Short mmCIF file of C-alpha atoms in Angstrom, two decimals:
data_model
loop_
_atom_site.label_atom_id
_atom_site.label_comp_id
_atom_site.label_asym_id
_atom_site.label_seq_id
_atom_site.Cartn_x
_atom_site.Cartn_y
_atom_site.Cartn_z
CA MET A 7 0.28 0.05 -0.02
CA LYS A 8 1.60 3.24 -1.21
CA LEU A 9 2.78 5.53 2.70
CA GLY A 10 0.20 8.86 1.08
CA ALA A 11 -2.97 6.04 0.91
CA MET A 12 -1.69 4.23 4.97
CA LEU A 13 -1.87 8.21 5.70
CA ARG A 14 -5.49 9.26 4.83
CA GLN A 15 -7.46 5.84 5.97
CA ALA A 16 -5.60 6.32 9.25
CA GLY A 17 -7.27 9.47 9.34
CA GLU A 18 -10.60 8.08 8.66
CA ASP A 19 -10.62 4.95 11.75
CA GLY A 20 -7.76 6.36 13.50
CA ASN A 21 -5.86 2.88 13.05
CA LEU A 22 -2.58 3.09 11.10
CA PRO A 23 -3.07 -0.09 8.78
CA MET A 24 -0.05 -2.60 8.80
CA PRO A 25 1.95 -2.64 5.38
CA GLU A 26 1.26 -5.51 3.20
CA GLU A 27 3.68 -8.06 3.17
CA GLN A 28 6.59 -7.79 -0.21
CA PRO A 29 8.33 -10.21 -0.69
CA GLU A 30 11.80 -8.62 0.18
CA GLU A 31 14.09 -7.17 -3.18
CA GLU A 32 17.33 -6.79 -3.63
CA VAL A 33 18.67 -3.50 -3.61
CA VAL A 34 21.22 -2.08 -6.00
CA ALA A 35 22.33 1.33 -5.20
CA GLU A 36 23.83 2.86 -8.46
CA VAL A 37 27.40 4.45 -7.92
CA GLU A 38 28.72 6.58 -9.97
CA PRO A 39 32.11 5.15 -10.86
CA ASP A 40 34.92 6.90 -9.92
CA GLN A 41 36.34 8.86 -13.29
CA ASP A 42 39.97 8.86 -11.91
CA VAL A 43 39.67 5.44 -11.09
CA VAL A 44 38.91 3.99 -13.57
CA HIS A 45 40.93 6.29 -15.92
CA ARG A 46 43.98 4.92 -14.17
CA ALA A 47 42.50 1.27 -14.30
CA ILE A 48 45.27 -0.92 -14.12
CA ASP A 49 46.51 -2.44 -17.66
CA PRO A 50 47.18 -6.06 -17.28
CA LEU A 51 49.69 -6.85 -18.12
CA GLN A 52 50.91 -4.41 -15.42
CA VAL A 53 51.15 -6.96 -12.57
CA LEU A 54 53.13 -9.12 -14.99
CA LYS A 55 55.32 -6.16 -16.07
CA THR A 56 56.28 -5.27 -12.56
CA ARG A 57 56.85 -8.88 -11.59
CA ALA A 58 59.16 -9.15 -14.42
CA GLN A 59 60.89 -5.33 -14.20
CA GLU A 60 62.22 -6.93 -10.00
CA GLN A 61 63.64 -10.34 -11.79
CA LEU A 62 65.27 -8.29 -14.18
CA PHE A 63 67.18 -6.42 -11.48
CA ARG A 64 67.85 -8.82 -9.53
CA ARG A 65 69.15 -10.81 -12.51
CA LEU A 66 71.85 -7.74 -13.64
CA GLY A 67 72.44 -6.53 -10.39
CA SER A 68 75.58 -4.11 -10.55
CA ARG A 69 76.30 -5.22 -14.95
CA LEU A 70 72.94 -2.40 -15.05
CA TYR A 71 75.86 0.31 -14.11
CA ASP A 72 78.59 -1.09 -16.39
CA SER A 73 80.49 2.01 -17.47
CA SER A 74 82.37 -0.44 -19.73
CA MET A 75 79.56 -1.47 -21.67
CA SER A 76 78.71 -0.29 -25.10
CA GLN A 77 75.02 0.98 -25.17
CA ASP A 78 74.81 -2.59 -27.53
CA GLN A 79 76.07 -4.78 -25.14
CA LEU A 80 74.04 -3.21 -22.62
CA GLN A 81 70.67 -3.32 -24.60
CA ALA A 82 71.47 -7.77 -25.98
CA MET A 83 71.98 -8.57 -21.95
CA VAL A 84 68.87 -6.62 -20.74
CA ALA A 85 66.90 -8.18 -23.82
CA GLN A 86 67.95 -12.11 -23.09
CA GLU A 87 67.42 -11.24 -19.52
CA LEU A 88 64.52 -10.48 -19.41
CA ASP A 89 63.46 -12.75 -22.03
CA GLU A 90 64.13 -15.16 -19.56
CA ALA A 91 62.39 -13.40 -16.92
CA ILE A 92 59.39 -14.05 -18.73
CA LYS A 93 59.59 -17.73 -19.24
CA ALA A 94 60.79 -18.51 -15.06
CA GLU A 95 56.86 -15.86 -14.46
CA ALA A 96 54.96 -19.07 -17.01
CA ILE A 97 52.60 -17.64 -17.99
CA PRO A 98 50.59 -18.37 -21.79
CA LEU A 99 51.11 -14.68 -23.00
CA SER A 100 50.57 -13.67 -27.63
CA HIS A 101 52.27 -13.14 -29.41
CA ASP A 102 51.38 -8.86 -29.83
CA GLU A 103 51.11 -9.08 -26.03
CA ARG A 104 54.65 -10.86 -25.03
CA HIS A 105 55.66 -8.05 -27.02
CA ARG A 106 54.07 -4.86 -25.40
CA LEU A 107 55.94 -6.45 -22.28
CA VAL A 108 58.95 -7.02 -23.26
CA THR A 109 59.51 -3.02 -24.75
CA ALA A 110 57.91 -1.45 -21.86
CA VAL A 111 60.22 -3.59 -19.68
CA LYS A 112 63.08 -2.17 -21.92
CA ASP A 113 61.51 1.45 -22.09
CA ASP A 114 61.33 1.34 -18.83
CA ILE A 115 65.10 -0.20 -17.56
CA LEU A 116 67.05 0.88 -20.82
CA GLY A 117 64.60 4.32 -21.61
CA TYR A 118 62.34 6.79 -20.32
CA GLY A 119 59.19 5.12 -19.99
CA PRO A 120 56.01 6.12 -21.28
CA MET A 121 57.67 9.49 -22.29
CA GLU A 122 59.98 6.75 -24.79
CA GLN A 123 57.09 7.75 -27.51
CA PHE A 124 56.85 11.39 -27.85
CA LEU A 125 60.38 11.55 -27.94
CA ALA A 126 60.15 9.40 -30.85
CA ASP A 127 58.00 11.51 -32.54
CA GLU A 128 59.01 14.80 -34.02
CA SER A 129 55.57 16.55 -34.28
CA VAL A 130 55.55 16.70 -30.57
CA SER A 131 58.10 19.77 -29.94
CA GLU A 132 57.49 19.34 -25.73
CA ILE A 133 57.13 17.13 -23.28
CA MET A 134 55.45 17.93 -19.71
CA VAL A 135 54.93 15.23 -17.14
CA ASN A 136 52.93 16.66 -14.29
CA GLY A 137 53.43 14.11 -11.93
CA ASP A 138 52.87 10.57 -12.33
CA ASP A 139 49.44 10.35 -13.50
CA ALA A 140 49.72 13.27 -16.40
CA ILE A 141 52.20 13.55 -19.53
CA TYR A 142 51.72 16.85 -21.52
CA ILE A 143 52.76 16.85 -25.10
CA GLU A 144 53.00 20.23 -27.00
CA ARG A 145 52.47 19.20 -31.20
CA GLY A 146 51.89 21.80 -33.56
CA GLY A 147 51.81 24.47 -31.38
CA ARG A 148 49.06 22.90 -29.44
CA LEU A 149 48.78 21.04 -25.51
CA GLU A 150 47.22 17.59 -25.60
CA LEU A 151 46.75 15.60 -22.41
CA THR A 152 48.19 12.49 -23.51
CA ASP A 153 47.05 8.55 -22.29
CA ALA A 154 50.59 7.72 -21.62
CA ARG A 155 51.18 7.02 -17.14
CA PHE A 156 54.33 6.89 -14.90
CA VAL A 157 53.91 3.44 -13.01
CA SER A 158 53.68 5.76 -9.72
CA ASN A 159 56.02 9.09 -8.84
CA ASP A 160 59.24 6.42 -8.07
CA HIS A 161 58.85 5.30 -11.63
CA LEU A 162 59.18 8.22 -12.54
CA ARG A 163 61.99 10.00 -10.25
CA ARG A 164 64.24 6.63 -11.37
CA VAL A 165 63.43 8.02 -15.38
CA ILE A 166 64.92 11.87 -13.54
CA ASP A 167 67.43 9.93 -11.67
CA ARG A 168 68.50 8.29 -15.16
CA ILE A 169 68.74 11.79 -17.13
CA VAL A 170 70.34 13.64 -15.06
CA SER A 171 73.72 11.62 -14.18
CA LYS A 172 73.91 11.12 -17.59
CA VAL A 173 75.07 14.62 -17.77
CA GLY A 174 76.97 14.08 -14.60
CA ARG A 175 74.45 16.19 -12.35
CA ARG A 176 72.48 14.91 -9.46
CA ILE A 177 68.17 15.82 -8.14
CA ASP A 178 68.12 15.21 -4.35
CA GLU A 179 66.61 16.59 -1.15
CA SER A 180 69.38 19.44 -0.93
CA SER A 181 69.33 20.08 -4.67
CA PRO A 182 65.65 19.27 -5.70
CA MET A 183 65.35 21.48 -9.38
CA CYS A 184 68.48 20.52 -11.78
CA ASP A 185 68.59 22.02 -15.53
CA ALA A 186 70.07 18.88 -17.75
CA ARG A 187 69.87 17.84 -21.46
CA LEU A 188 69.25 14.55 -23.29
CA PRO A 189 71.92 12.97 -25.65
CA ASP A 190 70.35 14.65 -28.70
CA GLY A 191 70.20 17.78 -26.48
CA SER A 192 67.58 17.90 -25.76
CA ARG A 193 66.78 20.43 -22.73
CA VAL A 194 65.44 19.12 -20.13
CA ASN A 195 64.58 20.13 -16.31
CA ALA A 196 63.16 19.05 -13.42
CA ILE A 197 62.06 19.62 -9.52
CA ILE A 198 60.80 16.92 -7.23
CA PRO A 199 59.54 17.18 -3.84
CA PRO A 200 59.49 19.05 -1.46
CA LEU A 201 59.74 21.75 -4.19
CA ALA A 202 57.50 19.42 -6.30
CA VAL A 203 54.29 19.42 -3.82
CA ARG A 204 52.37 16.77 -6.06
CA GLY A 205 55.07 15.21 -6.89
CA PRO A 206 58.46 15.01 -9.26
CA ALA A 207 58.12 17.94 -12.93
CA LEU A 208 59.05 17.24 -15.50
CA THR A 209 59.47 19.04 -18.36
CA ILE A 210 61.42 18.42 -21.59
CA ARG A 211 62.49 20.62 -24.61
CA LYS A 212 62.92 19.00 -27.31
CA PHE A 213 65.89 19.01 -30.13
CA ALA A 214 65.22 19.41 -33.93
CA LYS A 215 66.34 17.12 -35.25
CA LYS A 216 66.17 19.77 -38.71
CA LYS A 217 68.44 22.45 -38.32
CA LEU A 218 65.64 25.26 -40.31
CA SER A 219 67.34 27.40 -42.58
CA VAL A 220 65.94 30.56 -44.02
CA GLU A 221 64.05 28.90 -47.15
CA ASP A 222 62.28 26.36 -44.01
CA LEU A 223 61.05 29.41 -41.81
CA VAL A 224 60.20 31.75 -45.09
CA ASP A 225 58.05 28.50 -45.98
CA LYS A 226 56.49 27.95 -43.50
CA GLY A 227 55.53 31.67 -43.16
CA ALA A 228 58.10 33.49 -39.64
CA PHE A 229 59.54 36.37 -42.05
CA THR A 230 59.49 36.66 -45.69
CA ARG A 231 63.13 36.46 -48.42
CA GLN A 232 64.16 40.23 -47.50
CA THR A 233 63.80 39.26 -44.53
CA GLY A 234 66.02 36.86 -44.28
CA ASP A 235 68.98 39.00 -46.14
CA PHE A 236 68.87 41.61 -43.53
CA LEU A 237 69.77 39.54 -41.06
CA GLU A 238 72.38 37.38 -43.14
CA ALA A 239 74.20 41.00 -44.30
CA CYS A 240 73.95 41.87 -40.32
CA VAL A 241 75.79 38.89 -39.08
CA LEU A 242 78.34 38.39 -41.72
CA GLY A 243 78.57 42.77 -41.00
CA ARG A 244 79.51 41.84 -37.78
CA LEU A 245 76.49 43.98 -35.91
CA ASN A 246 76.04 42.53 -31.82
CA ILE A 247 72.82 41.22 -31.84
CA LEU A 248 70.69 40.52 -29.33
CA VAL A 249 67.21 37.92 -30.03
CA SER A 250 64.28 38.08 -27.75
CA GLY A 251 60.88 36.99 -26.86
CA GLY A 252 58.92 35.15 -24.69
CA THR A 253 58.82 31.72 -24.10
CA GLY A 254 58.50 29.19 -26.69
CA THR A 255 58.82 32.15 -29.33
CA GLY A 256 61.19 30.32 -30.77
CA LYS A 257 64.57 32.49 -29.70
CA THR A 258 66.77 29.37 -29.31
CA THR A 259 65.45 28.86 -33.26
CA MET A 260 66.36 32.24 -34.58
CA LEU A 261 70.32 32.45 -32.38
CA ASN A 262 70.93 28.90 -34.49
CA LEU A 263 70.25 30.64 -37.96
CA LEU A 264 71.88 33.37 -37.37
CA SER A 265 74.66 31.53 -35.93
CA GLY A 266 74.69 29.75 -38.94
CA PHE A 267 75.63 32.43 -41.40
CA ILE A 268 78.78 33.37 -38.95
CA PRO A 269 81.94 32.81 -41.27
CA ASP A 270 83.49 29.50 -41.29
CA GLU A 271 87.34 31.26 -40.02
CA ASP A 272 85.70 32.71 -37.00
CA ARG A 273 86.79 31.10 -33.76
CA ILE A 274 83.17 30.91 -32.19
CA VAL A 275 82.66 30.52 -28.26
CA THR A 276 78.95 29.20 -27.10
CA ILE A 277 78.05 29.48 -23.54
CA GLU A 278 75.41 27.91 -21.42
CA ASP A 279 73.20 26.44 -18.84
CA SER A 280 72.42 23.46 -20.92
CA VAL A 281 74.37 23.06 -24.02
CA GLU A 282 71.87 24.56 -26.78
CA PRO A 283 72.91 26.04 -30.09
CA GLN A 284 73.05 24.02 -33.13
CA LEU A 285 76.63 25.50 -34.89
CA ARG A 286 77.26 24.28 -38.21
CA GLN A 287 80.94 25.84 -37.57
CA ARG A 288 84.19 24.08 -37.15
CA HIS A 289 86.10 26.50 -35.16
CA VAL A 290 83.66 26.03 -32.26
CA VAL A 291 84.55 25.70 -28.07
CA THR A 292 81.59 24.98 -26.60
CA LEU A 293 81.46 25.52 -22.87
CA GLU A 294 78.52 24.53 -20.24
CA THR A 295 77.97 25.63 -16.88
CA ARG A 296 78.78 23.06 -13.19
CA PRO A 297 76.03 23.08 -10.48
CA PRO A 298 77.52 23.14 -6.87
CA ASN A 299 78.59 19.72 -5.79
CA VAL A 300 76.88 17.79 -2.74
CA GLU A 301 78.88 20.38 -0.07
CA GLY A 302 77.34 23.17 -1.99
CA LYS A 303 80.86 24.62 -3.19
CA GLY A 304 82.80 24.09 -6.81
CA ALA A 305 79.47 25.42 -9.16
CA VAL A 306 80.56 27.70 -12.88
CA GLU A 307 78.03 29.69 -13.79
CA ILE A 308 77.86 31.66 -16.65
CA ARG A 309 79.28 35.02 -16.05
CA ASP A 310 82.42 33.32 -15.06
CA LEU A 311 82.53 31.31 -18.35
CA VAL A 312 81.81 34.55 -19.89
CA LYS A 313 85.09 35.96 -18.43
CA ASN A 314 87.39 32.96 -19.32
CA SER A 315 86.06 33.06 -22.55
CA LEU A 316 87.50 36.56 -22.82
CA ARG A 317 91.26 34.96 -22.55
CA MET A 318 90.18 32.06 -24.89
CA ARG A 319 91.33 35.13 -28.60
CA PRO A 320 87.64 34.32 -29.39
CA ASP A 321 85.97 36.12 -32.66
CA ARG A 322 82.95 35.78 -32.01
CA ILE A 323 80.93 35.34 -28.52
CA VAL A 324 77.55 33.72 -28.34
CA VAL A 325 75.99 33.56 -24.49
CA GLY A 326 72.22 31.17 -25.17
CA GLU A 327 70.74 32.54 -22.91
CA CYS A 328 70.89 36.59 -20.80
CA ARG A 329 69.13 36.29 -17.31
CA GLY A 330 71.40 37.64 -14.58
CA GLY A 331 74.89 39.41 -13.91
CA GLU A 332 76.31 38.14 -17.15
CA THR A 333 74.44 40.71 -19.12
CA LEU A 334 77.43 43.30 -17.50
CA ASP A 335 80.13 40.90 -18.65
CA MET A 336 78.53 40.03 -22.01
CA LEU A 337 78.22 44.17 -22.26
CA GLN A 338 82.12 44.24 -22.29
CA ALA A 339 82.77 41.86 -24.68
CA MET A 340 81.12 43.12 -26.72
CA ASN A 341 82.63 46.67 -26.48
CA THR A 342 86.13 44.84 -26.42
CA GLY A 343 86.84 43.84 -29.87
CA HIS A 344 84.15 40.75 -29.86
CA GLU A 345 81.82 42.52 -32.55
CA GLY A 346 79.33 40.03 -33.80
CA SER A 347 78.36 37.97 -31.47
CA LEU A 348 75.44 36.72 -30.20
CA SER A 349 72.63 36.22 -27.23
CA THR A 350 68.73 35.64 -26.38
CA VAL A 351 66.85 37.31 -24.04
CA HIS A 352 63.54 37.31 -22.93
CA ALA A 353 61.08 40.01 -22.96
CA ASN A 354 57.60 41.03 -24.02
CA ASN A 355 58.46 43.32 -26.86
CA ALA A 356 62.15 45.99 -28.04
CA ARG A 357 62.08 48.72 -25.88
CA ASP A 358 61.53 45.94 -22.71
CA THR A 359 64.47 44.31 -24.25
CA LEU A 360 65.95 47.18 -23.73
CA SER A 361 64.96 48.30 -20.40
CA ARG A 362 65.10 43.79 -19.00
CA VAL A 363 68.76 44.23 -20.22
CA GLU A 364 69.43 47.76 -17.87
CA THR A 365 68.03 45.44 -14.64
CA MET A 366 70.17 42.81 -14.85
CA VAL A 367 73.02 44.56 -14.95
CA LEU A 368 72.09 45.84 -12.00
CA MET A 369 72.61 42.52 -11.03
CA ALA A 370 75.31 41.80 -11.68
CA GLY A 371 75.97 44.04 -7.79
CA MET A 372 78.08 46.77 -9.14
CA ASP A 373 76.97 50.12 -7.51
CA LEU A 374 76.55 51.74 -11.35
CA PRO A 375 74.68 54.87 -12.26
CA VAL A 376 71.50 53.93 -14.76
CA ARG A 377 73.23 57.07 -17.62
CA ALA A 378 76.46 54.43 -16.82
CA ILE A 379 74.95 51.46 -18.09
CA ARG A 380 72.45 53.01 -20.68
CA GLU A 381 75.80 54.26 -22.49
CA GLN A 382 76.81 50.97 -22.17
CA VAL A 383 73.91 49.04 -23.59
CA ALA A 384 73.62 52.21 -26.50
CA SER A 385 77.22 51.41 -27.54
CA ALA A 386 77.50 47.16 -27.04
CA VAL A 387 73.55 46.79 -28.67
CA ASP A 388 72.90 47.23 -32.01
CA MET A 389 70.02 45.77 -33.61
CA THR A 390 67.49 43.81 -31.56
CA VAL A 391 65.37 40.91 -33.27
CA GLN A 392 62.44 40.95 -31.38
CA LEU A 393 60.05 37.71 -31.51
CA ASN A 394 56.33 36.68 -31.41
#
């Protein structure tokens, strides 16, 4: 009997009738699925993959880090031991499942885990890892959230350690930020807890395998043929040039293009935090900064390298990016016989570039009047190339 009818009848005769007995029905609660749980559903092969990895680490031991072995020898050894580890599991796998498993484990042991596919994709220009559960990529100037995931933050941390250790750098709680590079030259920035609150974060600016020419950029509509000819004439005329623009506008690409116009007979010294410029000339000396050691000593900054480069008899100095006190040393170099030098600066427009240069010179700690700084800038910088 409906509850409303029961109450009406109770009002008429004063008695509340007992409800009719109904057969018990199974109550099924409809619960909305947790979208995050659904999204992060474990791959059926994930447990097997983890066990195979653990067996592989036990089998290989210290041999995995044997510096005397070539990359080909290491890969052959890992493939053999991995085959034995999978056989030991005694679980029947199809050809496709076995291929997926072997590829995933080899990527984790020898490569960069789920990022391998994006590093191999030439259409991807940047990879951004926001913890173990979110990998974004930039393709064609647009950001995309991918389906790829790391197994855990520990897995991501192992990949970061592998990247930074190959270039002689370290990342730990005492030094939780690090700039590094991949073997192909791609720029890497990593930051870990406690600075990165939600887990390790990794950003990779991929290295373009093909060096863009003036013709490529004209075809893409970046600038006109006349602009390209003008820029080439400026470099050949030994003008000091600052390339300015916001993040991702192509400052390094433009720096590489301009440096390509430098004659082969010139001696060039390049200076960077992590080496990016791609110079085709033969007479090039490449310098790279060094972070402090465990005791916080031994750091070599861009400013130190700029000062040292003046003793190396350079015809031109190329600084990947001026971002601090080294700007003063760069201006001094431009003003003391090293015409035709190049560098990049973060700035919103050409006028802001000059203001930024003034500010960065003040960061050198020299008590210089603004008038003197402006005179230095005016005599040193011949042209800025602003990118949008």
